[in-house]
XYZ file of C-alpha atoms in Angstrom:
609
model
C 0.000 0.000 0.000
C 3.042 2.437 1.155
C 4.602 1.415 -2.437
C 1.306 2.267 -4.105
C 1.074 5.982 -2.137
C 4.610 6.859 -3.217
C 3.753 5.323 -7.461
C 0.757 7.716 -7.047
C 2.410 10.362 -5.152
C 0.662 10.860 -2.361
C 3.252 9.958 0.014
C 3.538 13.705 0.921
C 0.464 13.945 1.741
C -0.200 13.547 5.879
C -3.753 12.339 5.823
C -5.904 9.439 3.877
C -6.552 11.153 0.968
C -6.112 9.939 -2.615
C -6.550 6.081 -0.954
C -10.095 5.651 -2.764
C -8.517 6.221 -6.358
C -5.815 3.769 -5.149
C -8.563 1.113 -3.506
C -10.594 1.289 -6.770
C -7.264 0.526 -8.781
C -6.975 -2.181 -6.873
C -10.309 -3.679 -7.026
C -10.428 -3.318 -11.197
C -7.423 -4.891 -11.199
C -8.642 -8.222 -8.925
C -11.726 -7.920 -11.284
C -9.981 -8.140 -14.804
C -8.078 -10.694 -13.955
C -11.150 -12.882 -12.656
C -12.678 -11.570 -16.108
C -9.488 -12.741 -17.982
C -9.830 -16.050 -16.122
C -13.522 -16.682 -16.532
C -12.744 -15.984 -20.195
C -10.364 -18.596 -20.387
C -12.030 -21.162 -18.565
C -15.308 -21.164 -20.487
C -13.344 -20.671 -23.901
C -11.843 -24.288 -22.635
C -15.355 -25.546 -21.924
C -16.833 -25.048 -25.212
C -13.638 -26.221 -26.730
C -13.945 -29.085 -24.664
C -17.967 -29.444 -25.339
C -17.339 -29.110 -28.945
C -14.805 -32.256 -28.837
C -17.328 -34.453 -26.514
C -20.381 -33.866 -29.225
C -18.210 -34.983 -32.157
C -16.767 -37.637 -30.061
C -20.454 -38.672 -29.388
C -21.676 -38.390 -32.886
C -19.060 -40.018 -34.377
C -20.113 -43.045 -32.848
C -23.648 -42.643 -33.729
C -22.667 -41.895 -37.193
C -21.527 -45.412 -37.072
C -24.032 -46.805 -35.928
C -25.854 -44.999 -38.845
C -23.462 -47.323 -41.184
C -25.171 -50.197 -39.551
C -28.352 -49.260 -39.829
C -28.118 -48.080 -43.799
C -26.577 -51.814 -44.575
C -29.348 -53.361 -42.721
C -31.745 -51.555 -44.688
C -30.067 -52.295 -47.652
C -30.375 -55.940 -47.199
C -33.764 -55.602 -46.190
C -34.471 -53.553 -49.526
C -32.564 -55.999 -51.502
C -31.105 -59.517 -50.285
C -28.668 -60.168 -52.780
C -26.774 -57.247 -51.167
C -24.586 -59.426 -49.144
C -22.619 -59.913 -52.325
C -21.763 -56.131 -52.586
C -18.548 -54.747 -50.662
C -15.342 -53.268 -51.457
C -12.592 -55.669 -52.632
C -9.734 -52.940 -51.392
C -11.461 -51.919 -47.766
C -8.875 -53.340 -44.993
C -11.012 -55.363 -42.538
C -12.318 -56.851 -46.314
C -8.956 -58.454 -47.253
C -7.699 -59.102 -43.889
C -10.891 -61.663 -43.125
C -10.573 -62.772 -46.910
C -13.468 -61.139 -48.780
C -12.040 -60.003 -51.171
C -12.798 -62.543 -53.401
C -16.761 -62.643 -52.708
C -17.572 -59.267 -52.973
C -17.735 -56.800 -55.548
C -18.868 -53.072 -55.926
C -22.397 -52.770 -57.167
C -23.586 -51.209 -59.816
C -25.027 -48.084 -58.442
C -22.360 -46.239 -56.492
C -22.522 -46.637 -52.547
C -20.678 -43.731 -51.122
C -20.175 -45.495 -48.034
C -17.845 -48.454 -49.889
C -14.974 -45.551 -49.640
C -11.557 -46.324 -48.693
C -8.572 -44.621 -47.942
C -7.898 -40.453 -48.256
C -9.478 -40.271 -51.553
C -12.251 -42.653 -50.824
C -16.069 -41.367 -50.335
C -18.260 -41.083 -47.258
C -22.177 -41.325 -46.788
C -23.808 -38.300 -44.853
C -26.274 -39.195 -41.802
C -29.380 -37.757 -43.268
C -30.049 -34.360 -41.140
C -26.769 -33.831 -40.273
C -26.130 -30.992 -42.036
C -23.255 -32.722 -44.080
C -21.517 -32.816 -40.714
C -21.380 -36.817 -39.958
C -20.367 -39.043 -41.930
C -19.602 -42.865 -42.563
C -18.616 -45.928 -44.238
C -18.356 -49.512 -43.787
C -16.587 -52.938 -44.537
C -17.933 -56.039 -45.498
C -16.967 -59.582 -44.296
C -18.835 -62.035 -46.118
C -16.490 -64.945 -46.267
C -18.711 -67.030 -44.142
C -22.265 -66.274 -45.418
C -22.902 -69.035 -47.626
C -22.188 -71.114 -44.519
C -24.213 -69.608 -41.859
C -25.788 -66.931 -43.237
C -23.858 -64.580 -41.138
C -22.306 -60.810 -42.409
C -19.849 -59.318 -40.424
C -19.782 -55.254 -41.080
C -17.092 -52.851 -39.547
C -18.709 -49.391 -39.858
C -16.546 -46.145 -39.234
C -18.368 -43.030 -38.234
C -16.983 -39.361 -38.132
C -17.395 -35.644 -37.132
C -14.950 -33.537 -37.382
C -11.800 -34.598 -36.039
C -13.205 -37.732 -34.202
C -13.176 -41.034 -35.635
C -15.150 -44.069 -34.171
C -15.839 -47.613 -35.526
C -17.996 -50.923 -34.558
C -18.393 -54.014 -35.803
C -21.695 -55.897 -36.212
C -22.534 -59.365 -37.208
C -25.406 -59.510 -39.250
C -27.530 -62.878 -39.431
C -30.841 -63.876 -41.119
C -33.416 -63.526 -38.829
C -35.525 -67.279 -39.228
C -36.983 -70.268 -37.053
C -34.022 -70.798 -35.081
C -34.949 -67.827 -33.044
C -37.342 -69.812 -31.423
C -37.131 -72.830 -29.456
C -40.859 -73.615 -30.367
C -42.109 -72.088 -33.887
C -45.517 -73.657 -35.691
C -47.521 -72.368 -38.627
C -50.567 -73.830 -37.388
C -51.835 -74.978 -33.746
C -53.590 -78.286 -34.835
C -52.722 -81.842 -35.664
C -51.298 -82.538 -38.968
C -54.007 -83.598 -41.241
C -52.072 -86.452 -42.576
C -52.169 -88.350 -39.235
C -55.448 -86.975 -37.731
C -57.076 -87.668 -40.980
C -59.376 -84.538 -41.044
C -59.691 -82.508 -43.808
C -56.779 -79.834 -44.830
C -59.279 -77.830 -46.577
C -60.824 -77.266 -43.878
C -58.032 -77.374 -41.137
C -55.045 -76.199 -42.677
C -56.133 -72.438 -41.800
C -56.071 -70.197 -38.740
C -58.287 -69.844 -35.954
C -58.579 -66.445 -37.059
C -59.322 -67.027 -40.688
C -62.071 -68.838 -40.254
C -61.193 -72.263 -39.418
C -63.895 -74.455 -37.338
C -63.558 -74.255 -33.455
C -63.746 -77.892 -33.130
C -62.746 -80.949 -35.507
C -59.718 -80.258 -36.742
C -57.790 -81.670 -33.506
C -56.544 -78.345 -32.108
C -53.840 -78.800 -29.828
C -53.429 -76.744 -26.620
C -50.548 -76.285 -23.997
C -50.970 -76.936 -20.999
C -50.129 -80.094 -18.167
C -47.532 -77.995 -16.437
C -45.749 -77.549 -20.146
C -42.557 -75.260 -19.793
C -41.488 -73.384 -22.597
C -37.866 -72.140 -21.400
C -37.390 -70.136 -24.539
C -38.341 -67.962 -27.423
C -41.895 -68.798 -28.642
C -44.063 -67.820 -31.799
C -46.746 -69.335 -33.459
C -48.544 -67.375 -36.572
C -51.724 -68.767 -35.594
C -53.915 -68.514 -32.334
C -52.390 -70.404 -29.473
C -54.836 -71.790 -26.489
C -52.721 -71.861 -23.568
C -53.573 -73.442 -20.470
C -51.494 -74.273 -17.347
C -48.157 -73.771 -19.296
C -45.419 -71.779 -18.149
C -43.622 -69.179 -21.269
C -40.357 -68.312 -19.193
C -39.029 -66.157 -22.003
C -40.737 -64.100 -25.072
C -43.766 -65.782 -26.665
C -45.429 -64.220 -29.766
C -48.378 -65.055 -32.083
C -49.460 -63.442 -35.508
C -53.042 -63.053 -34.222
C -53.913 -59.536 -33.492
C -57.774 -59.219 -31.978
C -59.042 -55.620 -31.268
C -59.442 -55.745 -28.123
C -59.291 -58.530 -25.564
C -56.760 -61.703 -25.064
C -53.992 -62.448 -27.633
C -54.886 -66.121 -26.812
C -57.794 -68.448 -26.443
C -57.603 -69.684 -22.616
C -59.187 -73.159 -23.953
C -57.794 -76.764 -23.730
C -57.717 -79.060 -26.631
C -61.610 -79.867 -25.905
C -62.511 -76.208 -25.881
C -63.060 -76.275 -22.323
C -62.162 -72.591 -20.641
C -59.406 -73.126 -18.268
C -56.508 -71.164 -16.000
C -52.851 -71.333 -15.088
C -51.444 -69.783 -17.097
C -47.813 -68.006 -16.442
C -45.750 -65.386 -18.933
C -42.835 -63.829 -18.929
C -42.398 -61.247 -16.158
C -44.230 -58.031 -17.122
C -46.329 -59.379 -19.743
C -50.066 -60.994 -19.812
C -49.967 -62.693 -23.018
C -48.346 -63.070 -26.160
C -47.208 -60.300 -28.209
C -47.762 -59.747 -31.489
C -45.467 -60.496 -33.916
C -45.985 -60.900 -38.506
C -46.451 -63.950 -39.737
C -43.494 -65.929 -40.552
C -43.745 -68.097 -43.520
C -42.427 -71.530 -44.276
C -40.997 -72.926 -47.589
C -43.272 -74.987 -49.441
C -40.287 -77.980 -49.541
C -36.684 -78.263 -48.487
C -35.360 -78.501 -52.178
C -33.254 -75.413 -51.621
C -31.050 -77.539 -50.295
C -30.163 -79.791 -52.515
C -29.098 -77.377 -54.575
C -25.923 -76.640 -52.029
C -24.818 -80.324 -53.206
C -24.269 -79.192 -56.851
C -20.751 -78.938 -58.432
C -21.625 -76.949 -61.267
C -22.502 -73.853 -59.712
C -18.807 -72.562 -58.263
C -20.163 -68.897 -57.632
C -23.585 -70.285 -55.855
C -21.909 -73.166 -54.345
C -18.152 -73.565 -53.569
C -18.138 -76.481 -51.614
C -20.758 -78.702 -52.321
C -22.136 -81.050 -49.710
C -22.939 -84.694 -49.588
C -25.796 -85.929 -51.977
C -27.679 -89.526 -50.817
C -30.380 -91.478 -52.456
C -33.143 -93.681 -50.945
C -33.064 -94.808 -47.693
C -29.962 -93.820 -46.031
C -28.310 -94.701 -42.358
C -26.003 -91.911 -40.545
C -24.448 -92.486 -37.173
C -22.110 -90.328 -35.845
C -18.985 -90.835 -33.826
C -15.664 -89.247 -32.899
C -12.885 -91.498 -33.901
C -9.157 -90.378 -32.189
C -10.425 -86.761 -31.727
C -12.113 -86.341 -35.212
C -15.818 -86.479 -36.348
C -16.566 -89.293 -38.418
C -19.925 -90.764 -39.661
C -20.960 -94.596 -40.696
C -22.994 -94.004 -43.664
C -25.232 -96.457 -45.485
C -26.866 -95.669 -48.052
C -27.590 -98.914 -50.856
C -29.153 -96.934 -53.911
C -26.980 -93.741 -54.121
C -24.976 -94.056 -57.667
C -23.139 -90.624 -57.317
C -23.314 -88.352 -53.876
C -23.100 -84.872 -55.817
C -25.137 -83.821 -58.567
C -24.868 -81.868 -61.689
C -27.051 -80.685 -64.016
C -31.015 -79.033 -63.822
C -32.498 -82.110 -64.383
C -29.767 -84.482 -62.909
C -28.709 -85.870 -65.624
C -24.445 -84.505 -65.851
C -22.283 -86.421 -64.082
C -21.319 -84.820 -61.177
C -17.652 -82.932 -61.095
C -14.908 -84.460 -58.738
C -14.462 -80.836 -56.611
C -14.469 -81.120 -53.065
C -12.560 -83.819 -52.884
C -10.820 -83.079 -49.590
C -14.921 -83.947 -48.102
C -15.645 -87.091 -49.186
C -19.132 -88.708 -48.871
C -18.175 -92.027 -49.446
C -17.663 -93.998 -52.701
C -20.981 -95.697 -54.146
C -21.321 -99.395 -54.329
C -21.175 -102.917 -52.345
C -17.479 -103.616 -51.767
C -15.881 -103.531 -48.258
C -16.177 -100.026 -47.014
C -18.578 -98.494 -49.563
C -21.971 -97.066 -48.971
C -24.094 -100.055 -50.023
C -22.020 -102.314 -47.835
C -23.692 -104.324 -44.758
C -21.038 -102.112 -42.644
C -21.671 -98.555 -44.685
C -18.788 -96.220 -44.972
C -17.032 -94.492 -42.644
C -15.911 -90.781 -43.765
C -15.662 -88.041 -42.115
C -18.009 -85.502 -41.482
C -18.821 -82.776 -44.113
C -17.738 -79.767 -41.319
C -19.457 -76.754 -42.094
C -21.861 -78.465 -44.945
C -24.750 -79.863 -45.800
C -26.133 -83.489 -46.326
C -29.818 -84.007 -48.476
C -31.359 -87.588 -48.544
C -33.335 -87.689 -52.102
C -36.130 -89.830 -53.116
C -34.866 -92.235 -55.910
C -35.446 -90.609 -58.655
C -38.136 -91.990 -61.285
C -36.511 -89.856 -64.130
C -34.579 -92.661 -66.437
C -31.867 -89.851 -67.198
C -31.122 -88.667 -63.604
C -27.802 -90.470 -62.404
C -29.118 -91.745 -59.279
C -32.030 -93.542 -60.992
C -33.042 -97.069 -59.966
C -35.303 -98.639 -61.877
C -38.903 -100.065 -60.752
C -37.989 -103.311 -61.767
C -35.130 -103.530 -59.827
C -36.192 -101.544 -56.661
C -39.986 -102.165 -56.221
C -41.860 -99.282 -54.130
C -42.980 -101.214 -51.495
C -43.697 -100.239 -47.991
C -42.705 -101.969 -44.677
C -40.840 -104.554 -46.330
C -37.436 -103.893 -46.107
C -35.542 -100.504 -46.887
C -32.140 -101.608 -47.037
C -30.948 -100.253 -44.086
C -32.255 -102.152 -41.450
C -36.266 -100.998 -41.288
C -38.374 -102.150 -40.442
C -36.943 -104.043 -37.311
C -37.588 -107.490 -37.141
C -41.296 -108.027 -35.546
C -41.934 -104.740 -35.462
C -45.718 -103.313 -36.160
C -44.779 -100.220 -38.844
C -47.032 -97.353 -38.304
C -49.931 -96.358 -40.449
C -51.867 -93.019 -41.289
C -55.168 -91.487 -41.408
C -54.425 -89.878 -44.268
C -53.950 -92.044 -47.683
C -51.819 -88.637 -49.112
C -49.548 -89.664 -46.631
C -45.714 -91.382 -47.485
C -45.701 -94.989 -46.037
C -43.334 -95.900 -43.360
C -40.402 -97.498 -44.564
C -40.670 -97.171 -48.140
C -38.095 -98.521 -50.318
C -37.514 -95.784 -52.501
C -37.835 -93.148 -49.989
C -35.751 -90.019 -49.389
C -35.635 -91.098 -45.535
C -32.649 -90.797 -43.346
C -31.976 -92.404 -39.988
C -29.482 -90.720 -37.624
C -27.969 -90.944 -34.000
C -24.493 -90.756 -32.780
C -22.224 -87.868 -31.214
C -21.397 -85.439 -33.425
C -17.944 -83.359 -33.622
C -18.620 -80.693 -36.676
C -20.942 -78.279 -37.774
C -23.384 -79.871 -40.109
C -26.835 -79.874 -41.571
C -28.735 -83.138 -42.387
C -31.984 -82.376 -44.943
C -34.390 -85.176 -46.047
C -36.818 -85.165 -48.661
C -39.115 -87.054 -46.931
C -39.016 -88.504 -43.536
C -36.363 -87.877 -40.948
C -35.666 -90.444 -37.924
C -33.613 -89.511 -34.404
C -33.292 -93.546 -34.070
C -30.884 -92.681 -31.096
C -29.562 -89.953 -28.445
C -27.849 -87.260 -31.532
C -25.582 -84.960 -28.926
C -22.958 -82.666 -29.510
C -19.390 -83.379 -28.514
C -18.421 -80.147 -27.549
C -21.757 -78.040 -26.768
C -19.676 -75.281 -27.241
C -18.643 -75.264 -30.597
C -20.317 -77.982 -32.446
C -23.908 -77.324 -34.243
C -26.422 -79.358 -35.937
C -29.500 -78.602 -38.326
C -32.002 -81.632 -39.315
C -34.575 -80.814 -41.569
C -37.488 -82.953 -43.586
C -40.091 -81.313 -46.466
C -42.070 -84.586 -44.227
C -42.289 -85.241 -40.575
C -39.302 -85.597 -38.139
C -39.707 -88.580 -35.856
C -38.189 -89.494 -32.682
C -37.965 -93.626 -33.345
C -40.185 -95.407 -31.557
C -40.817 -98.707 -32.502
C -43.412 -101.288 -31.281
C -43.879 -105.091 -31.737
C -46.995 -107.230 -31.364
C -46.381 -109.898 -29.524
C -48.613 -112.561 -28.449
C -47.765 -114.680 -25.060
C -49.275 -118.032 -24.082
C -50.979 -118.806 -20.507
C -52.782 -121.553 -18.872
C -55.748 -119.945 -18.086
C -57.929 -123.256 -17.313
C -57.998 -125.483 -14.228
C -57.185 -128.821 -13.029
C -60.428 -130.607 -13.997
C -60.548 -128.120 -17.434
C -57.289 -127.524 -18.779
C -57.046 -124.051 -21.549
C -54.492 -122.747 -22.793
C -55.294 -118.655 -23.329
C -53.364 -116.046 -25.755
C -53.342 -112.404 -25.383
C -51.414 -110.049 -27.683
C -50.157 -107.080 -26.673
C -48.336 -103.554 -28.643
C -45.306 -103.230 -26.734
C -41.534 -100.928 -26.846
C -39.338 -102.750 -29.069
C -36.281 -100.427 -27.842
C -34.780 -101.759 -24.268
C -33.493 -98.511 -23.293
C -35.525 -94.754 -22.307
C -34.577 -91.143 -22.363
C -34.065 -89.412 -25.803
C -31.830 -86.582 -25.882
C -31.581 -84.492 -29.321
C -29.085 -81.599 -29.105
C -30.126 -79.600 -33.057
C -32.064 -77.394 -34.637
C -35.040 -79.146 -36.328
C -37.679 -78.399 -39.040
C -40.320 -80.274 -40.361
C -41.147 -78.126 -43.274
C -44.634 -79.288 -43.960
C -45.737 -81.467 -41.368
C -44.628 -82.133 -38.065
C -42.204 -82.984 -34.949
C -43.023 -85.805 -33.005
C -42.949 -89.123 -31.323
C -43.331 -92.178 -33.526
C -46.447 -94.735 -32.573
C -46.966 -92.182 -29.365
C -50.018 -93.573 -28.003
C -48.366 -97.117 -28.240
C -45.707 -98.315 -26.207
C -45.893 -97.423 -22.708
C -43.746 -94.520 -21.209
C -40.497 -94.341 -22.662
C -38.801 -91.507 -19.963
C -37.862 -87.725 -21.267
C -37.343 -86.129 -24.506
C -34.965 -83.712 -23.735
C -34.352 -81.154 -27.144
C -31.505 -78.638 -26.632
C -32.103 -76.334 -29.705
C -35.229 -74.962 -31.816
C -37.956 -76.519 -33.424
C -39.946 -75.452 -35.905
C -43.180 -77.066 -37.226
C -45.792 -76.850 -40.019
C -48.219 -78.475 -37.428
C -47.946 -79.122 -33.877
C -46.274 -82.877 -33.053
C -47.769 -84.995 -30.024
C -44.816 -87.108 -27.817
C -47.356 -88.937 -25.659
C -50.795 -89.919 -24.926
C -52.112 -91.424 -21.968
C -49.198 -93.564 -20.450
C -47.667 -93.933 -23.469
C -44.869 -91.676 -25.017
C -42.022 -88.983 -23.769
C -42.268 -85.922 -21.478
C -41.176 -82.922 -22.897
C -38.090 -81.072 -21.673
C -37.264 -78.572 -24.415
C -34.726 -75.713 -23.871
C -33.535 -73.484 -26.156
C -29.567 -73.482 -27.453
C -29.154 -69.479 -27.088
C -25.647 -70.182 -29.133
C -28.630 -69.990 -32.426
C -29.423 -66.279 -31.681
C -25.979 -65.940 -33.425
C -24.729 -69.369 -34.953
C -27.372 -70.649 -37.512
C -26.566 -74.472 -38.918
C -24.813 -74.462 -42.076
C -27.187 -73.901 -44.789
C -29.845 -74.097 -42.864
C -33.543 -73.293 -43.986
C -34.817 -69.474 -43.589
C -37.917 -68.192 -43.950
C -39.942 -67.173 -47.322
C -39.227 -63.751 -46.437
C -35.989 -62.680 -45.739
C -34.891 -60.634 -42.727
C -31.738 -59.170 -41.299
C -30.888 -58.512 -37.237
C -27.946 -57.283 -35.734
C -26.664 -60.772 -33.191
C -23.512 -59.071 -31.990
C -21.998 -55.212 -32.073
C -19.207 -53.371 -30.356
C -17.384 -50.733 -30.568
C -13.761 -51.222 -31.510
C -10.352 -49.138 -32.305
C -11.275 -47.143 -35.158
C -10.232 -48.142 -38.414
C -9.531 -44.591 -40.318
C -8.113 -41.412 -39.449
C -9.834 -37.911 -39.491
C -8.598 -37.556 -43.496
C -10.062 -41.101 -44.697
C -6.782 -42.651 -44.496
C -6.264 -46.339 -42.650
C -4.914 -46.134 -39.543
């Protein structure tokens, strides 16, 4: 203060005076520099503001990327082909040989400094993106891996996404319709094969309800009216019938008697609604994946059988094998529209197993052992009637006969083969049939289609649950083998003055063991899932299905004291793992299984980092 008297002079002076200009010099002073300060600081606020909004859009930008290739495929499925040969994360997950740049420009396909970028609609040309396409392993599992790179300004974020078809293997229980199939109720599909809601007659046409304490631990949908009943949905359950008011479902049994019980997911008091999801007419698609003449379509072909055919799987010194026999197939890949090329010899390093009777071939009494087709498909044909196809077997030397033999073992010996209501119905057994029986443990990925009847003869489990997967689908009805005998015992049923001698015949389980375990994903495409010879049998212990199932109809597994209990849970690995080549719905859809956010793959000026 003394120093600031004698700056300003007035340290002659004996009194106070002149201190007020010297306080208020003071005070300005204190206050510009808190100006100067507060200046400073909030300049470095908005600088820093301005960095955490494009550090924030940036990422949404990316997630933009997503959501434009998503609607792409949506818009257009043979998009997954599309990509740039040149992006980074393309060649380093080899891609670049399976995609191409389409015809109409997509700015977001830019690479590198000179490369372009989509705009997010509405940003005012401020964020921007692009993506990378991974496609290597779609014609596999139907899964697209996308790294999309979102920016704004100076801040540069990416993610990566796997894309997957969105199809019945979302669901551990799927059906079209909630009745009996026709063909083994035996009432009319005119009539029957409709929903509730579209007019279809409230009783007669064997509608099936759950209920009897029936646990559903997973993802349900039915596009037709379910009648639920004491049944327990622990997770989502869905149905394509939309009322205006009121219930979602009919609280009925199977007799259309009103009932209670029943128990859904927390929060929820019935079934949401969800489209209609449609089924393929047939399971011929597949087939197609055992072609060698279509190298773009089909790289690696799969494993084509004819006529009745035998699969059991084992693991032989740490590698999946399979014992195949299969009597009438002539060549086990295919060529030509019609059939009629003979097939090529590519694929060689899977091989099917080489057709005929010698010691280790497919129409042997011991089959062939080969390994199996990992990450493939197997289809069981019909023998073909067409003179030209290659795998044609005449009439006259393979009659179509039913129950009498098939070649690999069916029927067993004494057993009572199963009939149907329905005369439109395949036969059981048939000699010429496109039917394939399988059990074993299975190391691989794989996919077993049938054109007509498939058969779980045995437990079918997985020998790493982990990492191994397994699709079995049938255009006809998947079975779980149950085979019964008639058998007629002898007993003295007279008495000492009288002697008789009585007979009584009886249906009885021709298989000594119980239990069924089936760890796949399974489709019956236009009929059903179920229990062979159900109501016949007695009670043969648990059918335990770890995986999906999806249904034209709904299948019955017991009746009375006959038959399986259900215990069906849901493989949650199928939310992002689909079976190779596995069946998808009429309509295709896309969802996002996985996404993250990961180091980002440009810099600020388009340039890889």
């Amino acid at each position: 203060m003394r120093r600031l008297r004698r700056v300003l002079h007035l340290d002659g002076l004996r009194d106070d005076r002149g201190m007020a200009m010297a306080m208020v010099i003071i005070f300005g002073m204190v206050i510009v520099v808190m100006v100067t300060t507060s200046l400073t600081v909030a300049t470095s606020g908005l600088r820093k503001a301005d960095n955490d909004q494009d550090w924030n859009g940036a990422l949404s930008a990316a997630y933009a990327g997503i959501q434009d290739y998503q609607a792409r495929l949506a818009n257009d499925t043979g998009y997954t082909q599309y990509g740039n040969p040149d992006a980074q994360y393309t060649t380093k997950n080899a891609s670049a040989g399976t995609v191409r740049l389409p015809t109409d420009a997509n700015p977001a396909f830019g690479t590198g400094v000179s490369g372009t970028w989509a705009t997010v609609p509405s940003s005012g040309d401020s964020a921007k993106y692009r993506y990378e396409v991974d496609n290597h392993r779609y014609l596999v599992d139907g899964t697209i891996k996308i790294r999309a790179t979102g920016k704004v300004g100076n801040s540069v974020r990416s993610v990566t996404a796997s894309v997957r078809q969105q199809g019945f293997i979302d669901f551990l229980y799927f059906s079209d319709y909630e009745i009996q199939d026709p063909q083994l109720s035996g009432k009319s599909a005119t009539n029957c094969a409709r929903y509730a809601y579209a007019g279809r007659p409230s009783t007669g046409c064997n509608e099936i309800a759950f209920g009897s304490g029936d646990v559903i631990a997973g993802p349900a949908h039915s596009n037709d009216t379910m009648r639920i009943c004491q049944a327990t949905f622990s997770t989502s359950v869905t149905t394509s019938w939309k009322p205006a008011s009121g219930k979602t479902y009919a609280a009925v049994d199977s007799n259309n008697n009103s009932c209670t019980g029943q128990q859904f997911p927390a929060g929820t008091t019935q079934p949401g609604f969800e489209s209609s999801i449609d089924m393929p007419a047939t399971n011929a698609q597949q087939k197609r994946e055992t072609r060698t003449d279509l190298r773009t379509d089909v790289p690696r072909p799969g494993c084509l059988y004819t006529g009745p055919t035998d699969i059991q799987f084992t693991v032989v010194d740490g590698v999946g094998k399979m014992i195949v026999k299969s009597p009438y197939t002539r060549q086990t890949r295919w060529a030509g529209d019609d059939g009629s090329a003979i097939a090529s010899t590519q694929s060689t390093d899977q091989p099917c197993g080489e057709p005929g009777t010698g010691t280790g071939k497919l129409g042997s009494a011991n089959g062939a052992t080969v390994p199996v087709p990992d990450n493939n498909l197997i289809y069981v044909q019909n023998v073909p009637s067409a003179k030209t196809d290659q795998n044609y077997t005449s009439t006259s030397v393979l009659p179509a006969t039913c129950n009498q033999g098939n070649g690999v073992g069916y029927p067993l010996a004494g057993e009572t083969a199963p009939t149907f209501a329905s005369s439109s119905a395949p036969c059981a057994y048939g000699s010429r049939n496109g039917d394939v029986f399988v059990k074993g443990k299975l190391q691989g990925k794989l996919t077993i289609a049938s054109e007509n009847y498939l058969y779980a003869t045995g437990n079918i489990t997985y020998n790493d649950a982990s990492s191994d997967v397994l699709g079995l689908t049938a255009t006809n009805a998947v079975w779980v083998w149950n085979p019964v005998g008639t058998s007629t015992t002898s007993y003295d049923c007279g008495s000492y003055w009288y002697p008789r001698t009585c007979t009584s015949t009886t249906n009885g389980a021709l298989l000594g063991d119980t239990n069924r375990e089936i760890d796949a994903a399974v489709i019956s495409v236009a009929h059903t899932f179920g229990v062979q010879n159900y109501d016949k049998g007695g009670l043969r212990g648990t059918l335990t299905v770890k995986g999906a199932i999806a249904q034209k109809f709904r299948g019955i597994v017991s009746s009375g004291d006959n038959g399986y209990i259900k215990k069906y849970q849901y493989d949650s690995r199928l939310k992002y793992l689909s079976p190779p080549k596995f069946l998808n719905p009429v309509t295709t859809t896309y969802g996002i299984t996985t996404v993250g956010e990961v180091v980002a793959a440009y810099r600020a000026d388009g340039g890889n980092r």
